[in-house]
PDB file of C-alpha atoms and ligand atoms in Angstrom:
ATOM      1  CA  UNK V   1       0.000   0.000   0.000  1.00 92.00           C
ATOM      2  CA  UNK V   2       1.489   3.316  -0.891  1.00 95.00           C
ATOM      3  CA  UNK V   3       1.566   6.169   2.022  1.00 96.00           C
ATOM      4  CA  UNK V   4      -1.213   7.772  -0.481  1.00 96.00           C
ATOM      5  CA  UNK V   5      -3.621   4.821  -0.336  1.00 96.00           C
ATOM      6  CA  UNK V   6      -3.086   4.868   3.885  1.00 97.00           C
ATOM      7  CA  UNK V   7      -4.199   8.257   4.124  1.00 97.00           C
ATOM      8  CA  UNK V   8      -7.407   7.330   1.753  1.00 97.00           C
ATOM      9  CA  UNK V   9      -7.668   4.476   3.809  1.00 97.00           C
ATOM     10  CA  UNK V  10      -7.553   5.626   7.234  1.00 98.00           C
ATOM     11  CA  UNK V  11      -9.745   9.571   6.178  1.00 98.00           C
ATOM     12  CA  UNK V  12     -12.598   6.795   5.155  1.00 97.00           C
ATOM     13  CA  UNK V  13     -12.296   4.790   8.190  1.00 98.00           C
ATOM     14  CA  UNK V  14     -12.692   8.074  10.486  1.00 98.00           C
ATOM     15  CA  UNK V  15     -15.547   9.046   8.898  1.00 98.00           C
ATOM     16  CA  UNK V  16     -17.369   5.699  10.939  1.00 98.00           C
ATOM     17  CA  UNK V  17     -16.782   7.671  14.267  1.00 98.00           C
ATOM     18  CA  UNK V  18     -19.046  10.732  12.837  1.00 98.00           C
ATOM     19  CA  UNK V  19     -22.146  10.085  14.086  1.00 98.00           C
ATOM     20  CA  UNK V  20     -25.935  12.459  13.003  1.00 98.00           C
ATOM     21  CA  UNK V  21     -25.990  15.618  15.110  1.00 98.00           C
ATOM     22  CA  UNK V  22     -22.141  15.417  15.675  1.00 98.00           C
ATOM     23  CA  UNK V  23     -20.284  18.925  15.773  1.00 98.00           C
ATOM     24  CA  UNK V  24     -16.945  18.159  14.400  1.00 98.00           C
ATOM     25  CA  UNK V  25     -13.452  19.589  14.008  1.00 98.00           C
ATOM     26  CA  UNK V  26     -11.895  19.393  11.010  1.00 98.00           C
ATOM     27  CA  UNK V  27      -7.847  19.024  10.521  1.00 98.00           C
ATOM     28  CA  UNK V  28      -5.128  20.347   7.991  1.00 98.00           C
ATOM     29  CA  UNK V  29      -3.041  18.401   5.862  1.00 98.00           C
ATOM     30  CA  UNK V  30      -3.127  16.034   3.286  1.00 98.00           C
ATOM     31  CA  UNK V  31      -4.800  12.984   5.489  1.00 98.00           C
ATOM     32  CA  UNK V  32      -7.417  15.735   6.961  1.00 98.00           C
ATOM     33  CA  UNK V  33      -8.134  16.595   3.758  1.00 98.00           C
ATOM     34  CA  UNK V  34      -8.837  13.098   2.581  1.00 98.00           C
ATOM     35  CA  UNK V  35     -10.845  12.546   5.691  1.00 98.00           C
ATOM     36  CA  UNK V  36     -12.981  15.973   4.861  1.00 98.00           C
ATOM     37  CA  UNK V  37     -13.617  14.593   1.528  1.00 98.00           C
ATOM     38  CA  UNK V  38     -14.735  11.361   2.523  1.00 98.00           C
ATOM     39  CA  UNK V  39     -17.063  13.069   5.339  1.00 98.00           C
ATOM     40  CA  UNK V  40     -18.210  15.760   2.423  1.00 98.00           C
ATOM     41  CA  UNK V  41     -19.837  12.429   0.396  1.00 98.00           C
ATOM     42  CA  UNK V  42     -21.671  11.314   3.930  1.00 98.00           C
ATOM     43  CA  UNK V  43     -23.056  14.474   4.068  1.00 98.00           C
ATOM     44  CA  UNK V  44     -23.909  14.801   0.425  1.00 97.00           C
ATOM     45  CA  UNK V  45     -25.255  11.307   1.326  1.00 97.00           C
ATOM     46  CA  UNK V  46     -27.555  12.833   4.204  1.00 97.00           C
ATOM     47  CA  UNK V  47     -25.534  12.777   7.636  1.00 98.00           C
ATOM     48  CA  UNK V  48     -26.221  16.029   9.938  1.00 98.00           C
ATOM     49  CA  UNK V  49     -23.451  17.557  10.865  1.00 98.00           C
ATOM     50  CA  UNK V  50     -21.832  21.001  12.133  1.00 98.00           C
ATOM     51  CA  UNK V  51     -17.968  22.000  11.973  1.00 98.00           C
ATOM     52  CA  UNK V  52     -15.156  24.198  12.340  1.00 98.00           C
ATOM     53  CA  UNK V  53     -12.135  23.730  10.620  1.00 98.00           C
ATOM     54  CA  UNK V  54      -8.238  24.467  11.714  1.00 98.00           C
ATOM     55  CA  UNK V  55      -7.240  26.137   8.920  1.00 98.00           C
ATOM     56  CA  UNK V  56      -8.515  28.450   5.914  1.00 98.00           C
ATOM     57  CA  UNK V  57      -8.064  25.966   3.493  1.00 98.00           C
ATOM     58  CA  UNK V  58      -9.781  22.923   5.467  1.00 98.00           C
ATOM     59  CA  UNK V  59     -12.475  25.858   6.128  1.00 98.00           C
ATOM     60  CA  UNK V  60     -12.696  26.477   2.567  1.00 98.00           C
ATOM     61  CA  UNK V  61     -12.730  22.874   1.502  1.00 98.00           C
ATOM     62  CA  UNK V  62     -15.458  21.943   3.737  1.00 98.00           C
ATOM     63  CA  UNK V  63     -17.489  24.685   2.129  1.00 98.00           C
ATOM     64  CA  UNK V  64     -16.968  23.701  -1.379  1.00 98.00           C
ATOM     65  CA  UNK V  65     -18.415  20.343  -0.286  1.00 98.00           C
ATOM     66  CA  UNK V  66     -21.670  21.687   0.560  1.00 97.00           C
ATOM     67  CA  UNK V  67     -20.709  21.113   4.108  1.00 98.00           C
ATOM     68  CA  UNK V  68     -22.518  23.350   7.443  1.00 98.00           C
ATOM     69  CA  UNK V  69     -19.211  24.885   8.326  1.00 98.00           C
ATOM     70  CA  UNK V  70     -18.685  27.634  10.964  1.00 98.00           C
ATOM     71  CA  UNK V  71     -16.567  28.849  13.638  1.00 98.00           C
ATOM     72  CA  UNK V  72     -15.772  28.419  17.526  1.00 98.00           C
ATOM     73  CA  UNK V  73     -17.827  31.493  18.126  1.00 98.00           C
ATOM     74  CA  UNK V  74     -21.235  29.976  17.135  1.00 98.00           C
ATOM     75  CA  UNK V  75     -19.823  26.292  18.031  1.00 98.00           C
ATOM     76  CA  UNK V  76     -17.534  26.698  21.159  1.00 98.00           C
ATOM     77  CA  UNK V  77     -17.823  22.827  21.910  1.00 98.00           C
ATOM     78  CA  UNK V  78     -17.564  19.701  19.699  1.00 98.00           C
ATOM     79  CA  UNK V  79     -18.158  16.061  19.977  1.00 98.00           C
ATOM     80  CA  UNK V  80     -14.449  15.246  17.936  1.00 98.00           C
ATOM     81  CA  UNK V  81     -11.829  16.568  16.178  1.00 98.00           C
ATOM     82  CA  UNK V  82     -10.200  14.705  13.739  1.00 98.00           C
ATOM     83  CA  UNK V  83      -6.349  15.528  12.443  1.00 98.00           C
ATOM     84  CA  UNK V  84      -3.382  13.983  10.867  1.00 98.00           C
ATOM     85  CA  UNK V  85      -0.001  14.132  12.610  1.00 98.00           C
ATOM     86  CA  UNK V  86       4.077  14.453  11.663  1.00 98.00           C
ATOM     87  CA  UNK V  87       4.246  11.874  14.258  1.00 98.00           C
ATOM     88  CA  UNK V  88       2.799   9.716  17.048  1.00 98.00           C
ATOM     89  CA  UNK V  89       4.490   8.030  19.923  1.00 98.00           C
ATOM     90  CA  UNK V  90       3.587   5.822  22.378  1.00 98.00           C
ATOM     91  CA  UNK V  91       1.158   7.513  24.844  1.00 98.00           C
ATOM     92  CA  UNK V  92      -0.778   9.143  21.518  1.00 98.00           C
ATOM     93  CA  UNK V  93       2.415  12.202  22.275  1.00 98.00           C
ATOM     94  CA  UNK V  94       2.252  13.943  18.350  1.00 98.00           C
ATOM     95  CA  UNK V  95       4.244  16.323  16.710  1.00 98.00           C
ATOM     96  CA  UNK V  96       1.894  18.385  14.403  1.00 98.00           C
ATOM     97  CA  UNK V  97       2.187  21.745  12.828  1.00 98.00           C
ATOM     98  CA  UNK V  98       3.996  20.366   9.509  1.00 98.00           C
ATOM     99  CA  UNK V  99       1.306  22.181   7.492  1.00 96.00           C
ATOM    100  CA  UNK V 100       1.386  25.085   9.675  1.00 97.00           C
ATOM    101  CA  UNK V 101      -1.549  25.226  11.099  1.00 98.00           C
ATOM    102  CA  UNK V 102      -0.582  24.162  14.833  1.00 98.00           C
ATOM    103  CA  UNK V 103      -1.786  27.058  16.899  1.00 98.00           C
ATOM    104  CA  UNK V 104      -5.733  26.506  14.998  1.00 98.00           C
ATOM    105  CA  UNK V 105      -5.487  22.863  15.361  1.00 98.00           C
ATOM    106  CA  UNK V 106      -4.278  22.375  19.022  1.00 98.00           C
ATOM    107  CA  UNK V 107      -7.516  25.412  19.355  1.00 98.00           C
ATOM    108  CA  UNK V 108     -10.477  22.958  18.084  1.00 98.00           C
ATOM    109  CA  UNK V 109      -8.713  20.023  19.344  1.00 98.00           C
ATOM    110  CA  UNK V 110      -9.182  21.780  23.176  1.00 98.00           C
ATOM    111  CA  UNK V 111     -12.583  22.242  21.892  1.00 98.00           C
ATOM    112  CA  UNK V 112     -13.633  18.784  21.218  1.00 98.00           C
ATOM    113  CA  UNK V 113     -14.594  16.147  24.015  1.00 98.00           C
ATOM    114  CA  UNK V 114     -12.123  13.755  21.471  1.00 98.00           C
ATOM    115  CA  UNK V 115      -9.343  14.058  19.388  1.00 98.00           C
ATOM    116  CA  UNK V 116      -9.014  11.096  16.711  1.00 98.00           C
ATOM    117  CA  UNK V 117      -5.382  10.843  14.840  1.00 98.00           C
ATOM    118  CA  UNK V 118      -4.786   9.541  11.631  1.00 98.00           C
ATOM    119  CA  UNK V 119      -2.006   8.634  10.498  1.00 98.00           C
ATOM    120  CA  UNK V 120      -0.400   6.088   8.117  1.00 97.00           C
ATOM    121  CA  UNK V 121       2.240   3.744   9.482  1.00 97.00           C
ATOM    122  CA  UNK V 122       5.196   6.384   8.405  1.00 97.00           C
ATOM    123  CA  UNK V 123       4.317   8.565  11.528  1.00 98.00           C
ATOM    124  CA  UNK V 124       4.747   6.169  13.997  1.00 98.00           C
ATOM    125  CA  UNK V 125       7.742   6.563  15.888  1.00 98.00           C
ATOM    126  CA  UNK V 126       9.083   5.243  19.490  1.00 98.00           C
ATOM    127  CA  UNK V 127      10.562   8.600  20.559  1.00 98.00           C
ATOM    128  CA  UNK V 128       8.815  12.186  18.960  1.00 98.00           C
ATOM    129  CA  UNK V 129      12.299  14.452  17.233  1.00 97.00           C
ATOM    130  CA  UNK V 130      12.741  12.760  14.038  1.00 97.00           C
ATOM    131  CA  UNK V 131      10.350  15.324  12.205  1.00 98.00           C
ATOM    132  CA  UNK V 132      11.323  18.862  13.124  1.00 98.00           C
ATOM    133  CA  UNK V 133       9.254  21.058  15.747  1.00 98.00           C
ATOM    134  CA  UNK V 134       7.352  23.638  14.378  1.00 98.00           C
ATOM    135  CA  UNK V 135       6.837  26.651  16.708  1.00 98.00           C
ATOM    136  CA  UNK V 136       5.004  29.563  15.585  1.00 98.00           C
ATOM    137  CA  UNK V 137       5.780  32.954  16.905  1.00 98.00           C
ATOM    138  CA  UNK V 138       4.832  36.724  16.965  1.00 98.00           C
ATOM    139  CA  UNK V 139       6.685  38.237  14.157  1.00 98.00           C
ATOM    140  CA  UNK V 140       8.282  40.955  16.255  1.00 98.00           C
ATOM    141  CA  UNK V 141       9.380  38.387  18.715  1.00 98.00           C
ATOM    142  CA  UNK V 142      11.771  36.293  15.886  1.00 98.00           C
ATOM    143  CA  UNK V 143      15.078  38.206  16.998  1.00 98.00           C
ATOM    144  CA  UNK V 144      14.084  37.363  20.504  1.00 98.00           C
ATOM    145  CA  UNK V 145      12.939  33.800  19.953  1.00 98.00           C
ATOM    146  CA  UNK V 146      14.990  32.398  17.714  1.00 98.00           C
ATOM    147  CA  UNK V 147      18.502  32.651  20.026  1.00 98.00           C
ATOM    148  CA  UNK V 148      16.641  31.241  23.323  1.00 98.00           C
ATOM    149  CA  UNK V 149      15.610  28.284  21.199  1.00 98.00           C
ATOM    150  CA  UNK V 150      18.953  27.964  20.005  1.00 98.00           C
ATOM    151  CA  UNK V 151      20.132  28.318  23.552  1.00 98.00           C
ATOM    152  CA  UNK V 152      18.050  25.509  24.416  1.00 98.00           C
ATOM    153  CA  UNK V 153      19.757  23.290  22.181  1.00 97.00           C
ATOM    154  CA  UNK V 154      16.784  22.845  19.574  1.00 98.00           C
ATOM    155  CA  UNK V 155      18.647  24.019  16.361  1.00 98.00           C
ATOM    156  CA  UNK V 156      15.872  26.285  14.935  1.00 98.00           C
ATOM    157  CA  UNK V 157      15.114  27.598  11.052  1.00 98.00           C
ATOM    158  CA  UNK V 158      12.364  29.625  10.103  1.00 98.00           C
ATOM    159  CA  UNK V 159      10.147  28.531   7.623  1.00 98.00           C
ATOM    160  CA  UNK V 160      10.293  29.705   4.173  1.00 98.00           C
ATOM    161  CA  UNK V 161       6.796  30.370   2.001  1.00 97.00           C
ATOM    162  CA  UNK V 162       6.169  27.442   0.157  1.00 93.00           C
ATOM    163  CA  UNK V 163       6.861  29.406  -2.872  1.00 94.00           C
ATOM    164  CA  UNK V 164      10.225  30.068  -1.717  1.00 90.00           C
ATOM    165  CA  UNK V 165       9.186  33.619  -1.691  1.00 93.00           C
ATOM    166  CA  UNK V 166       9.956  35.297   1.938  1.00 96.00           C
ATOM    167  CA  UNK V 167       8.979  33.470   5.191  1.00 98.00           C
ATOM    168  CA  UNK V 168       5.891  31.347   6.009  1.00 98.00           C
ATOM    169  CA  UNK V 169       2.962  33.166   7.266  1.00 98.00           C
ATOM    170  CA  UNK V 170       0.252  31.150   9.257  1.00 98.00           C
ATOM    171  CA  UNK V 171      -3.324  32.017   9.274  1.00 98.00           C
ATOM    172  CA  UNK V 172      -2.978  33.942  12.099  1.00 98.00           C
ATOM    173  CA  UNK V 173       0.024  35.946  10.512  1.00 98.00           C
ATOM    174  CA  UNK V 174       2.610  34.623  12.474  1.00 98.00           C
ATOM    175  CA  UNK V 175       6.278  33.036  11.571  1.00 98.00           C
ATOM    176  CA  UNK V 176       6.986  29.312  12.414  1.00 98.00           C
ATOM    177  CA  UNK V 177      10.691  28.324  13.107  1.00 98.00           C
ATOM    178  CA  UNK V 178      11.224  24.616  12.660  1.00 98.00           C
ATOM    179  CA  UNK V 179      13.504  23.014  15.278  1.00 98.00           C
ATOM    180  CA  UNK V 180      15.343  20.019  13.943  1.00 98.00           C
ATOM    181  CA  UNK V 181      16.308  19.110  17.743  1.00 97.00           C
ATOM    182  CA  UNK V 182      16.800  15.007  17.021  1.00 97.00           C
ATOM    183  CA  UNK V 183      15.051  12.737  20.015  1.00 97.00           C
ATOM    184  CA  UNK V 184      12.895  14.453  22.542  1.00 98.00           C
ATOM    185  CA  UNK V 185      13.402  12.536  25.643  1.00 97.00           C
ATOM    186  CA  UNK V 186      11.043  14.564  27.938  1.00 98.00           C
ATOM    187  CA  UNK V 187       8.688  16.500  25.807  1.00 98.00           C
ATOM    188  CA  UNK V 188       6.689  17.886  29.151  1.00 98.00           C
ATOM    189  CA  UNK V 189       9.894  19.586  29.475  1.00 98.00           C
ATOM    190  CA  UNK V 190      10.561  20.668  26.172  1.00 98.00           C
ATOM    191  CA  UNK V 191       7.262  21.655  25.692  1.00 98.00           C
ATOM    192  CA  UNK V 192       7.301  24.013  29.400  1.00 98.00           C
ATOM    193  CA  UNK V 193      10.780  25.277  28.379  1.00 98.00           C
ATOM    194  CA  UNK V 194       9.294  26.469  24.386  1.00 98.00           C
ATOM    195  CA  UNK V 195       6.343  27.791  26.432  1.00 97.00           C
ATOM    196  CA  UNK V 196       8.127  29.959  28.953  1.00 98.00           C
ATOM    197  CA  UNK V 197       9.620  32.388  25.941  1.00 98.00           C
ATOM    198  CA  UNK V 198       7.807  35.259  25.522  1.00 98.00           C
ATOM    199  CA  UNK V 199       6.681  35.439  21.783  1.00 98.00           C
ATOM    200  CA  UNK V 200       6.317  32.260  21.333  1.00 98.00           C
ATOM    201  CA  UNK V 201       2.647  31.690  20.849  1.00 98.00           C
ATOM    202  CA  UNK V 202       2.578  28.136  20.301  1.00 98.00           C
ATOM    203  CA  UNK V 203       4.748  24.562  19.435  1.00 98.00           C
ATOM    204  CA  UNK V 204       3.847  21.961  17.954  1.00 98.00           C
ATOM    205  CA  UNK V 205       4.274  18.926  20.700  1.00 98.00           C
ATOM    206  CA  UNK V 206       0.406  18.012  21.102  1.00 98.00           C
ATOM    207  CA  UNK V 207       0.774  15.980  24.577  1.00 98.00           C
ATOM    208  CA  UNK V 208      -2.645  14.468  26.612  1.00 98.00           C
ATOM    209  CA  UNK V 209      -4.808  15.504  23.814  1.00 98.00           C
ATOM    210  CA  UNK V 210      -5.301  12.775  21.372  1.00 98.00           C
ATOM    211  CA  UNK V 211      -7.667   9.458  22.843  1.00 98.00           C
ATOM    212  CA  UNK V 212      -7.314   7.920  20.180  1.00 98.00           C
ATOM    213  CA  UNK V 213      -5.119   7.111  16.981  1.00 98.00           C
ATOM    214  CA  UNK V 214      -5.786   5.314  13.834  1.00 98.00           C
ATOM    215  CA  UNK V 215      -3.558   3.840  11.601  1.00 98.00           C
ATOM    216  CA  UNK V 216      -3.189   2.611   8.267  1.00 98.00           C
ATOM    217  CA  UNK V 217      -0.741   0.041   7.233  1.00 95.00           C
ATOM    218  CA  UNK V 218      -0.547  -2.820   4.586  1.00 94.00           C
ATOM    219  CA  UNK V 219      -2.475  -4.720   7.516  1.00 92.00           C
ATOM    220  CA  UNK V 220      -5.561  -2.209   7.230  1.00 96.00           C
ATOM    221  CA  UNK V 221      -6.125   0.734   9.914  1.00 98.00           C
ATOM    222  CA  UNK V 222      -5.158  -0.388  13.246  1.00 98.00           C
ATOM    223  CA  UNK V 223      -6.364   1.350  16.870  1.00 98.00           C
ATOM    224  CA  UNK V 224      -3.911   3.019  19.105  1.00 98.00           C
ATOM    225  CA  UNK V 225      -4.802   4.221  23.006  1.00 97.00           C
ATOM    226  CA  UNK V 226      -3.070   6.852  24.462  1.00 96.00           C
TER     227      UNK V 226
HETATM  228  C1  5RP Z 301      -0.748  20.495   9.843  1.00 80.62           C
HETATM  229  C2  5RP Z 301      -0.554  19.233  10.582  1.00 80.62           C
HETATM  230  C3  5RP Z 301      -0.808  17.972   9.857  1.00 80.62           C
HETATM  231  O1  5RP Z 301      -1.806  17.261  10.514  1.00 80.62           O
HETATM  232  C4  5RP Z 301       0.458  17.182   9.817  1.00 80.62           C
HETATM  233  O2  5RP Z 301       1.462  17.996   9.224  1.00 80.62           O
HETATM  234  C5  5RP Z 301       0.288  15.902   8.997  1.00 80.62           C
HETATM  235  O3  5RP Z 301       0.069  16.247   7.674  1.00 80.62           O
HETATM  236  P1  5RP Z 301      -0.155  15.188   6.532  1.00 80.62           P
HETATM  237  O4  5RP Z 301      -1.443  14.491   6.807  1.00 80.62           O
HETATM  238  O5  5RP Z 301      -0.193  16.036   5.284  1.00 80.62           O
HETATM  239  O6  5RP Z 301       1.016  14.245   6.529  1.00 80.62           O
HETATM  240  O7  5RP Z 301      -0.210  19.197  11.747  1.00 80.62           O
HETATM  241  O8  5RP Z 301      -0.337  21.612  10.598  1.00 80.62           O
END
């Protein structure tokens, strides 16, 4: 099975934990945005739902699918959110923010009663710090930010625009600054020691959020508890 066919695989299989009357949060990424497709054709189909998405484009997506899509200020609380990862390690600890939308997504994942991973087999890992840490921070806070995480040993970069043209820009206007910090032992730690700069306004180590994780492999999608 390619990593492709996983995604497909495991967006179709969340769909099943959507139930009529559901409000929902949607992901970013490529896997989300499988999953959003495959829950746009249920509700083209006739399931009732309400959602809020993490990101413009999952917004916008959901929209061009015909889909009842609004925000946290008309839907404050949701029955599940439902988001791919960069990776997931044992106790459902995830490192997400590779499409940039971290600071959104860890926002309507605190809003749902649930947060459902998926994830093909690739993300798996036994200790999170293979895939880079995205933190995003205020843009006047960079000169200030990006030293103290270097001083903390977590080799930071800031992200350039996927067109190569200037920096990254989140929806919410910020900068992200990628830190390619190898194995994080203790990411409680890491995570308190990222928080405690001023400017930073979010990273990307998702920790006691997710209750569940599924998981597509060339053995189908299996279930992983936190
Ligand atoms: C976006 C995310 C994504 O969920 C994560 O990057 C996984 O993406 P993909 O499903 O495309 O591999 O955190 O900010």
């Amino acid at each position: 099975m390619t990593q492709d066919e996983a995604k497909a695989l495991v967006g179709k299989r969340a769909v099943e934990f959507v139930k009529d009357g559901m409000a929902v949060g949607l992901g970013t990424g490529t896997t989300a945005t499988l999953f959003i497709r495959s829950l746009g054709e249920r509700v083209q189909q006739g399931l009732k739902i309400r959602c809020v998405a993490s990101s413009d484009a999952s917004h916008n997506l959901a929209a061009s699918l015909g889909m009842d899509i609004t925000t946290l200020d008309k839907l404050p609380e949701l029955d599940v959110y439902i988001d791919g990862a960069d990776e997931v390690a044992p106790g459902l600890a995830l490192i997400k923010g590779g499409g940039g939308a971290l600071l959104r997504e860890k926002i309507v994942a605190s809003a749902a009663k649930k947060f459902i991973v998926v994830a093909d087999q690739t993300k798996v890992v036994k200790m999170l710090g293979r895939f880079p840490l995205p933190v995003e921070v205020i843009k006047m806070a960079l000169p200030l930010v990006l030293p103290k995480l270097a001083e903390l040993g977590l080799n930071p970069s800031q992200r350039p625009a996927k067109n190569g043209n200037g920096p990254y820009l989140t929806d919410e206007g910020n900068f992200i600054l990628d830190c390619a910090c190898g194995q994080i032992p203790d990411p409680v730690a890491t995570a308190a020691a990222i928080r405690s700069i001023v400017g930073v306004v979010e990273h990307g180590l998702f920790l006691h959020m997710a209750s569940l994780a599924l998981i597509a492999g060339d053995d189908g999608v299996t279930e992983l508890q936190p």
